[in-house]
JSON list of C-alpha atoms and ligand atoms in Angstrom, two decimals:
[
{"chain": "A", "resi": 1, "resn": "UNK", "atom": "CA", "xyz": [93.62, 0.35, 39.03]},
{"chain": "A", "resi": 2, "resn": "UNK", "atom": "CA", "xyz": [93.90, 3.69, 40.80]},
{"chain": "A", "resi": 3, "resn": "UNK", "atom": "CA", "xyz": [90.28, 4.40, 39.93]},
{"chain": "A", "resi": 4, "resn": "UNK", "atom": "CA", "xyz": [88.94, 1.33, 41.71]},
{"chain": "A", "resi": 5, "resn": "UNK", "atom": "CA", "xyz": [86.92, 2.17, 44.79]},
{"chain": "A", "resi": 6, "resn": "UNK", "atom": "CA", "xyz": [85.80, 0.24, 47.80]},
{"chain": "A", "resi": 7, "resn": "UNK", "atom": "CA", "xyz": [82.43, 0.16, 49.49]},
{"chain": "A", "resi": 8, "resn": "UNK", "atom": "CA", "xyz": [82.81, -0.86, 53.12]},
{"chain": "A", "resi": 9, "resn": "UNK", "atom": "CA", "xyz": [79.87, -2.38, 54.96]},
{"chain": "A", "resi": 10, "resn": "UNK", "atom": "CA", "xyz": [79.70, -3.08, 58.69]},
{"chain": "A", "resi": 11, "resn": "UNK", "atom": "CA", "xyz": [78.84, -6.49, 60.09]},
{"chain": "A", "resi": 12, "resn": "UNK", "atom": "CA", "xyz": [77.73, -4.93, 63.36]},
{"chain": "A", "resi": 13, "resn": "UNK", "atom": "CA", "xyz": [77.07, -7.61, 65.96]},
{"chain": "A", "resi": 14, "resn": "UNK", "atom": "CA", "xyz": [75.86, -7.08, 69.52]},
{"chain": "A", "resi": 15, "resn": "UNK", "atom": "CA", "xyz": [77.84, -9.69, 71.48]},
{"chain": "A", "resi": 16, "resn": "UNK", "atom": "CA", "xyz": [75.36, -9.64, 74.37]},
{"chain": "A", "resi": 17, "resn": "UNK", "atom": "CA", "xyz": [72.37, -10.68, 72.26]},
{"chain": "A", "resi": 18, "resn": "UNK", "atom": "CA", "xyz": [74.25, -12.21, 69.30]},
{"chain": "A", "resi": 19, "resn": "UNK", "atom": "CA", "xyz": [72.27, -10.14, 66.87]},
{"chain": "A", "resi": 20, "resn": "UNK", "atom": "CA", "xyz": [73.34, -8.49, 63.63]},
{"chain": "A", "resi": 21, "resn": "UNK", "atom": "CA", "xyz": [72.26, -4.99, 62.61]},
{"chain": "A", "resi": 22, "resn": "UNK", "atom": "CA", "xyz": [70.46, -4.72, 59.26]},
{"chain": "A", "resi": 23, "resn": "UNK", "atom": "CA", "xyz": [69.48, -1.43, 57.64]},
{"chain": "A", "resi": 24, "resn": "UNK", "atom": "CA", "xyz": [66.76, -0.87, 55.05]},
{"chain": "A", "resi": 25, "resn": "UNK", "atom": "CA", "xyz": [67.80, 1.13, 51.97]},
{"chain": "A", "resi": 26, "resn": "UNK", "atom": "CA", "xyz": [65.79, 4.05, 50.67]},
{"chain": "A", "resi": 27, "resn": "UNK", "atom": "CA", "xyz": [67.52, 4.34, 47.28]},
{"chain": "A", "resi": 28, "resn": "UNK", "atom": "CA", "xyz": [68.27, 3.67, 44.46]},
{"chain": "A", "resi": 29, "resn": "UNK", "atom": "CA", "xyz": [64.95, 2.19, 43.21]},
{"chain": "A", "resi": 30, "resn": "UNK", "atom": "CA", "xyz": [66.52, -1.21, 42.35]},
{"chain": "A", "resi": 31, "resn": "UNK", "atom": "CA", "xyz": [67.33, -1.85, 46.02]},
{"chain": "A", "resi": 32, "resn": "UNK", "atom": "CA", "xyz": [64.96, 0.51, 47.84]},
{"chain": "A", "resi": 33, "resn": "UNK", "atom": "CA", "xyz": [63.21, -1.43, 50.59]},
{"chain": "A", "resi": 34, "resn": "UNK", "atom": "CA", "xyz": [65.87, -4.13, 50.72]},
{"chain": "A", "resi": 35, "resn": "UNK", "atom": "CA", "xyz": [68.15, -4.64, 53.71]},
{"chain": "A", "resi": 36, "resn": "UNK", "atom": "CA", "xyz": [71.93, -4.27, 53.86]},
{"chain": "A", "resi": 37, "resn": "UNK", "atom": "CA", "xyz": [74.86, -3.97, 56.19]},
{"chain": "A", "resi": 38, "resn": "UNK", "atom": "CA", "xyz": [75.18, -0.21, 56.79]},
{"chain": "A", "resi": 39, "resn": "UNK", "atom": "CA", "xyz": [78.24, 1.53, 55.34]},
{"chain": "A", "resi": 40, "resn": "UNK", "atom": "CA", "xyz": [79.32, 3.41, 52.24]},
{"chain": "A", "resi": 41, "resn": "UNK", "atom": "CA", "xyz": [82.10, 4.36, 49.88]},
{"chain": "A", "resi": 42, "resn": "UNK", "atom": "CA", "xyz": [85.68, 4.77, 51.06]},
{"chain": "A", "resi": 43, "resn": "UNK", "atom": "CA", "xyz": [86.96, 8.26, 50.25]},
{"chain": "A", "resi": 44, "resn": "UNK", "atom": "CA", "xyz": [90.34, 8.93, 48.62]},
{"chain": "A", "resi": 45, "resn": "UNK", "atom": "CA", "xyz": [93.12, 8.66, 51.19]},
{"chain": "A", "resi": 46, "resn": "UNK", "atom": "CA", "xyz": [90.85, 7.06, 53.77]},
{"chain": "A", "resi": 47, "resn": "UNK", "atom": "CA", "xyz": [91.33, 3.57, 55.23]},
{"chain": "A", "resi": 48, "resn": "UNK", "atom": "CA", "xyz": [88.38, 1.16, 55.08]},
{"chain": "A", "resi": 49, "resn": "UNK", "atom": "CA", "xyz": [88.30, 1.12, 58.88]},
{"chain": "A", "resi": 50, "resn": "UNK", "atom": "CA", "xyz": [88.14, 4.92, 59.11]},
{"chain": "A", "resi": 51, "resn": "UNK", "atom": "CA", "xyz": [85.52, 5.02, 56.36]},
{"chain": "A", "resi": 52, "resn": "UNK", "atom": "CA", "xyz": [83.32, 2.56, 58.24]},
{"chain": "A", "resi": 53, "resn": "UNK", "atom": "CA", "xyz": [83.64, 4.54, 61.48]},
{"chain": "A", "resi": 54, "resn": "UNK", "atom": "CA", "xyz": [82.70, 7.72, 59.58]},
{"chain": "A", "resi": 55, "resn": "UNK", "atom": "CA", "xyz": [79.76, 6.15, 57.74]},
{"chain": "A", "resi": 56, "resn": "UNK", "atom": "CA", "xyz": [78.28, 4.59, 60.87]},
{"chain": "A", "resi": 57, "resn": "UNK", "atom": "CA", "xyz": [78.68, 7.87, 62.74]},
{"chain": "A", "resi": 58, "resn": "UNK", "atom": "CA", "xyz": [76.86, 9.70, 59.90]},
{"chain": "A", "resi": 59, "resn": "UNK", "atom": "CA", "xyz": [74.22, 7.06, 59.19]},
{"chain": "A", "resi": 60, "resn": "UNK", "atom": "CA", "xyz": [73.52, 5.67, 62.64]},
{"chain": "A", "resi": 61, "resn": "UNK", "atom": "CA", "xyz": [74.98, 8.17, 65.12]},
{"chain": "A", "resi": 62, "resn": "UNK", "atom": "CA", "xyz": [77.13, 5.50, 66.80]},
{"chain": "A", "resi": 63, "resn": "UNK", "atom": "CA", "xyz": [80.82, 5.02, 67.49]},
{"chain": "A", "resi": 64, "resn": "UNK", "atom": "CA", "xyz": [82.17, 1.59, 66.54]},
{"chain": "A", "resi": 65, "resn": "UNK", "atom": "CA", "xyz": [85.26, -0.48, 67.08]},
{"chain": "A", "resi": 66, "resn": "UNK", "atom": "CA", "xyz": [86.19, -2.09, 63.77]},
{"chain": "A", "resi": 67, "resn": "UNK", "atom": "CA", "xyz": [87.49, -5.65, 63.56]},
{"chain": "A", "resi": 68, "resn": "UNK", "atom": "CA", "xyz": [88.43, -8.10, 60.85]},
{"chain": "A", "resi": 69, "resn": "UNK", "atom": "CA", "xyz": [86.98, -8.53, 57.38]},
{"chain": "A", "resi": 70, "resn": "UNK", "atom": "CA", "xyz": [84.46, -11.14, 56.33]},
{"chain": "A", "resi": 71, "resn": "UNK", "atom": "CA", "xyz": [85.97, -13.61, 53.87]},
{"chain": "A", "resi": 72, "resn": "UNK", "atom": "CA", "xyz": [84.00, -12.69, 50.77]},
{"chain": "A", "resi": 73, "resn": "UNK", "atom": "CA", "xyz": [84.43, -9.54, 48.70]},
{"chain": "A", "resi": 74, "resn": "UNK", "atom": "CA", "xyz": [82.05, -8.71, 45.88]},
{"chain": "A", "resi": 75, "resn": "UNK", "atom": "CA", "xyz": [82.75, -6.95, 42.59]},
{"chain": "A", "resi": 76, "resn": "UNK", "atom": "CA", "xyz": [79.74, -4.63, 42.27]},
{"chain": "A", "resi": 77, "resn": "UNK", "atom": "CA", "xyz": [81.16, -3.18, 39.04]},
{"chain": "A", "resi": 78, "resn": "UNK", "atom": "CA", "xyz": [84.57, -3.16, 37.34]},
{"chain": "A", "resi": 79, "resn": "UNK", "atom": "CA", "xyz": [85.55, -0.17, 39.44]},
{"chain": "A", "resi": 80, "resn": "UNK", "atom": "CA", "xyz": [83.66, -0.84, 42.67]},
{"chain": "A", "resi": 81, "resn": "UNK", "atom": "CA", "xyz": [84.32, -3.61, 45.20]},
{"chain": "A", "resi": 82, "resn": "UNK", "atom": "CA", "xyz": [82.24, -4.33, 48.28]},
{"chain": "A", "resi": 83, "resn": "UNK", "atom": "CA", "xyz": [83.83, -5.59, 51.50]},
{"chain": "A", "resi": 84, "resn": "UNK", "atom": "CA", "xyz": [82.47, -6.12, 55.01]},
{"chain": "A", "resi": 85, "resn": "UNK", "atom": "CA", "xyz": [84.28, -5.47, 58.27]},
{"chain": "A", "resi": 86, "resn": "UNK", "atom": "CA", "xyz": [83.17, -6.74, 61.65]},
{"chain": "A", "resi": 87, "resn": "UNK", "atom": "CA", "xyz": [82.25, -3.99, 64.06]},
{"chain": "A", "resi": 88, "resn": "UNK", "atom": "CA", "xyz": [80.90, -3.49, 67.56]},
{"chain": "A", "resi": 89, "resn": "UNK", "atom": "CA", "xyz": [79.14, -0.42, 68.90]},
{"chain": "A", "resi": 90, "resn": "UNK", "atom": "CA", "xyz": [81.13, 1.24, 71.67]},
{"chain": "A", "resi": 91, "resn": "UNK", "atom": "CA", "xyz": [78.96, 4.34, 72.13]},
{"chain": "A", "resi": 92, "resn": "UNK", "atom": "CA", "xyz": [75.43, 5.35, 71.20]},
{"chain": "A", "resi": 93, "resn": "UNK", "atom": "CA", "xyz": [72.22, 3.65, 70.15]},
{"chain": "A", "resi": 94, "resn": "UNK", "atom": "CA", "xyz": [71.75, 3.31, 66.40]},
{"chain": "A", "resi": 95, "resn": "UNK", "atom": "CA", "xyz": [69.17, 5.61, 64.84]},
{"chain": "A", "resi": 96, "resn": "UNK", "atom": "CA", "xyz": [68.49, 5.65, 61.10]},
{"chain": "A", "resi": 97, "resn": "UNK", "atom": "CA", "xyz": [69.54, 8.97, 59.51]},
{"chain": "A", "resi": 98, "resn": "UNK", "atom": "CA", "xyz": [69.68, 7.73, 55.91]},
{"chain": "A", "resi": 99, "resn": "UNK", "atom": "CA", "xyz": [67.89, 4.40, 56.13]},
{"chain": "A", "resi": 100, "resn": "UNK", "atom": "CA", "xyz": [64.19, 3.68, 56.26]},
{"chain": "A", "resi": 101, "resn": "UNK", "atom": "CA", "xyz": [64.53, 1.40, 59.30]},
{"chain": "A", "resi": 102, "resn": "UNK", "atom": "CA", "xyz": [66.95, -0.68, 61.34]},
{"chain": "A", "resi": 103, "resn": "UNK", "atom": "CA", "xyz": [66.52, -4.20, 62.65]},
{"chain": "A", "resi": 104, "resn": "UNK", "atom": "CA", "xyz": [68.62, -6.43, 64.93]},
{"chain": "A", "resi": 105, "resn": "UNK", "atom": "CA", "xyz": [68.38, -10.04, 63.73]},
{"chain": "A", "resi": 106, "resn": "UNK", "atom": "CA", "xyz": [69.45, -13.36, 65.20]},
{"chain": "A", "resi": 107, "resn": "UNK", "atom": "CA", "xyz": [70.22, -16.46, 63.15]},
{"chain": "A", "resi": 108, "resn": "UNK", "atom": "CA", "xyz": [66.53, -17.17, 62.60]},
{"chain": "A", "resi": 109, "resn": "UNK", "atom": "CA", "xyz": [65.82, -13.60, 61.52]},
{"chain": "A", "resi": 110, "resn": "UNK", "atom": "CA", "xyz": [68.79, -13.41, 59.20]},
{"chain": "A", "resi": 111, "resn": "UNK", "atom": "CA", "xyz": [67.82, -16.74, 57.65]},
{"chain": "A", "resi": 112, "resn": "UNK", "atom": "CA", "xyz": [64.31, -15.45, 57.04]},
{"chain": "A", "resi": 113, "resn": "UNK", "atom": "CA", "xyz": [65.50, -12.19, 55.46]},
{"chain": "A", "resi": 114, "resn": "UNK", "atom": "CA", "xyz": [67.78, -14.20, 53.16]},
{"chain": "A", "resi": 115, "resn": "UNK", "atom": "CA", "xyz": [65.14, -16.81, 52.31]},
{"chain": "A", "resi": 116, "resn": "UNK", "atom": "CA", "xyz": [62.54, -14.16, 51.55]},
{"chain": "A", "resi": 117, "resn": "UNK", "atom": "CA", "xyz": [64.87, -12.25, 49.21]},
{"chain": "A", "resi": 118, "resn": "UNK", "atom": "CA", "xyz": [64.85, -9.17, 51.43]},
{"chain": "A", "resi": 119, "resn": "UNK", "atom": "CA", "xyz": [68.62, -8.60, 51.41]},
{"chain": "A", "resi": 120, "resn": "UNK", "atom": "CA", "xyz": [70.44, -6.45, 48.86]},
{"chain": "A", "resi": 121, "resn": "UNK", "atom": "CA", "xyz": [71.54, -9.12, 46.33]},
{"chain": "A", "resi": 122, "resn": "UNK", "atom": "CA", "xyz": [75.30, -8.67, 46.79]},
{"chain": "A", "resi": 123, "resn": "UNK", "atom": "CA", "xyz": [75.03, -9.26, 50.53]},
{"chain": "A", "resi": 124, "resn": "UNK", "atom": "CA", "xyz": [73.76, -12.81, 50.12]},
{"chain": "A", "resi": 125, "resn": "UNK", "atom": "CA", "xyz": [77.37, -14.08, 49.92]},
{"chain": "A", "resi": 126, "resn": "UNK", "atom": "CA", "xyz": [77.91, -13.15, 53.57]},
{"chain": "A", "resi": 127, "resn": "UNK", "atom": "CA", "xyz": [74.91, -15.02, 54.96]},
{"chain": "A", "resi": 128, "resn": "UNK", "atom": "CA", "xyz": [76.60, -18.40, 55.63]},
{"chain": "A", "resi": 129, "resn": "UNK", "atom": "CA", "xyz": [79.53, -16.77, 57.41]},
{"chain": "A", "resi": 130, "resn": "UNK", "atom": "CA", "xyz": [77.24, -14.49, 59.42]},
{"chain": "A", "resi": 131, "resn": "UNK", "atom": "CA", "xyz": [74.95, -17.36, 60.40]},
{"chain": "A", "resi": 132, "resn": "UNK", "atom": "CA", "xyz": [77.96, -19.30, 61.67]},
{"chain": "A", "resi": 133, "resn": "UNK", "atom": "CA", "xyz": [79.19, -16.29, 63.55]},
{"chain": "A", "resi": 134, "resn": "UNK", "atom": "CA", "xyz": [75.86, -15.49, 65.20]},
{"chain": "A", "resi": 135, "resn": "UNK", "atom": "CA", "xyz": [75.13, -19.10, 66.00]},
{"chain": "A", "resi": 136, "resn": "UNK", "atom": "CA", "xyz": [78.59, -20.34, 66.96]},
{"chain": "B", "resi": 1, "resn": "8DG", "atom": "N1", "xyz": [76.48, 0.43, 52.28]},
{"chain": "B", "resi": 1, "resn": "8DG", "atom": "C1", "xyz": [76.26, -0.69, 51.59]},
{"chain": "B", "resi": 1, "resn": "8DG", "atom": "N2", "xyz": [76.20, -0.64, 50.23]},
{"chain": "B", "resi": 1, "resn": "8DG", "atom": "C2", "xyz": [75.97, -1.79, 49.60]},
{"chain": "B", "resi": 1, "resn": "8DG", "atom": "C3", "xyz": [75.79, -3.02, 50.27]},
{"chain": "B", "resi": 1, "resn": "8DG", "atom": "N3", "xyz": [75.57, -4.00, 49.35]},
{"chain": "B", "resi": 1, "resn": "8DG", "atom": "C4", "xyz": [75.61, -3.41, 48.13]},
{"chain": "B", "resi": 1, "resn": "8DG", "atom": "O1", "xyz": [75.46, -3.94, 47.03]},
{"chain": "B", "resi": 1, "resn": "8DG", "atom": "N4", "xyz": [75.86, -2.05, 48.28]},
{"chain": "B", "resi": 1, "resn": "8DG", "atom": "C5", "xyz": [75.98, -1.09, 47.18]},
{"chain": "B", "resi": 1, "resn": "8DG", "atom": "C6", "xyz": [74.89, -0.09, 47.08]},
{"chain": "B", "resi": 1, "resn": "8DG", "atom": "C7", "xyz": [75.56, 1.08, 46.47]},
{"chain": "B", "resi": 1, "resn": "8DG", "atom": "O2", "xyz": [75.63, 0.88, 45.07]},
{"chain": "B", "resi": 1, "resn": "8DG", "atom": "C8", "xyz": [76.98, 1.01, 46.99]},
{"chain": "B", "resi": 1, "resn": "8DG", "atom": "C9", "xyz": [77.23, 1.85, 48.24]},
{"chain": "B", "resi": 1, "resn": "8DG", "atom": "O3", "xyz": [76.49, 2.97, 48.20]},
{"chain": "B", "resi": 1, "resn": "8DG", "atom": "P1", "xyz": [76.09, 3.84, 49.48]},
{"chain": "B", "resi": 1, "resn": "8DG", "atom": "O4", "xyz": [74.96, 4.67, 49.02]},
{"chain": "B", "resi": 1, "resn": "8DG", "atom": "O5", "xyz": [75.91, 3.02, 50.69]},
{"chain": "B", "resi": 1, "resn": "8DG", "atom": "O6", "xyz": [77.42, 4.67, 49.68]},
{"chain": "B", "resi": 1, "resn": "8DG", "atom": "P2", "xyz": [77.62, 6.22, 49.88]},
{"chain": "B", "resi": 1, "resn": "8DG", "atom": "O7", "xyz": [76.55, 6.72, 50.81]},
{"chain": "B", "resi": 1, "resn": "8DG", "atom": "O8", "xyz": [79.04, 6.42, 50.26]},
{"chain": "B", "resi": 1, "resn": "8DG", "atom": "O9", "xyz": [77.46, 6.74, 48.40]},
{"chain": "B", "resi": 1, "resn": "8DG", "atom": "P3", "xyz": [76.51, 7.76, 47.68]},
{"chain": "B", "resi": 1, "resn": "8DG", "atom": "O10", "xyz": [75.28, 6.96, 47.34]},
{"chain": "B", "resi": 1, "resn": "8DG", "atom": "O11", "xyz": [76.26, 8.87, 48.64]},
{"chain": "B", "resi": 1, "resn": "8DG", "atom": "O12", "xyz": [77.33, 8.10, 46.48]},
{"chain": "B", "resi": 1, "resn": "8DG", "atom": "O13", "xyz": [77.18, -0.35, 47.34]},
{"chain": "B", "resi": 1, "resn": "8DG", "atom": "C10", "xyz": [75.85, -3.06, 51.67]},
{"chain": "B", "resi": 1, "resn": "8DG", "atom": "O14", "xyz": [75.71, -4.09, 52.34]},
{"chain": "B", "resi": 1, "resn": "8DG", "atom": "N5", "xyz": [76.08, -1.87, 52.30]}
]
């Protein structure tokens, strides 16, 4: 399985406001306009943590401290698996370089995005865990 690749997404939570950062995709057409946890593909020889720090620097212009993984991982394809790592911003204010828009959501907001089908489909598995985390 040396060809299998990981996509790492960041569950970026602001502990002060207990809000989660969502980012609106611009591409590909199937998911354009839907909202995701920002991140991207892990490069060869790169750890998931380092990949997430790199992606969030490139996509959002922030530095993050990376924490533990959410429980669920999702097989996007045979050769591509999606994971999410908790993260907190330690420097910078997120600005969308690749995304259409960014939004900080609380439990109510996240519930509405999920209910209205506005999340990238794969990310729906994380909603219960994220709601617990933001609300708990
Ligand atoms: N970043 C991210 N990608 C996700 C999520 N959920 C989900 O299904 N994906 C999919 C969409 C893409 O098929 C793939 C990641 O692509 P990407 O476009 O973010 O990664 P990337 O910038 O490294 O890759 P590339 O498109 O430049 O090749 O994972 C998510 O929450 N975050």
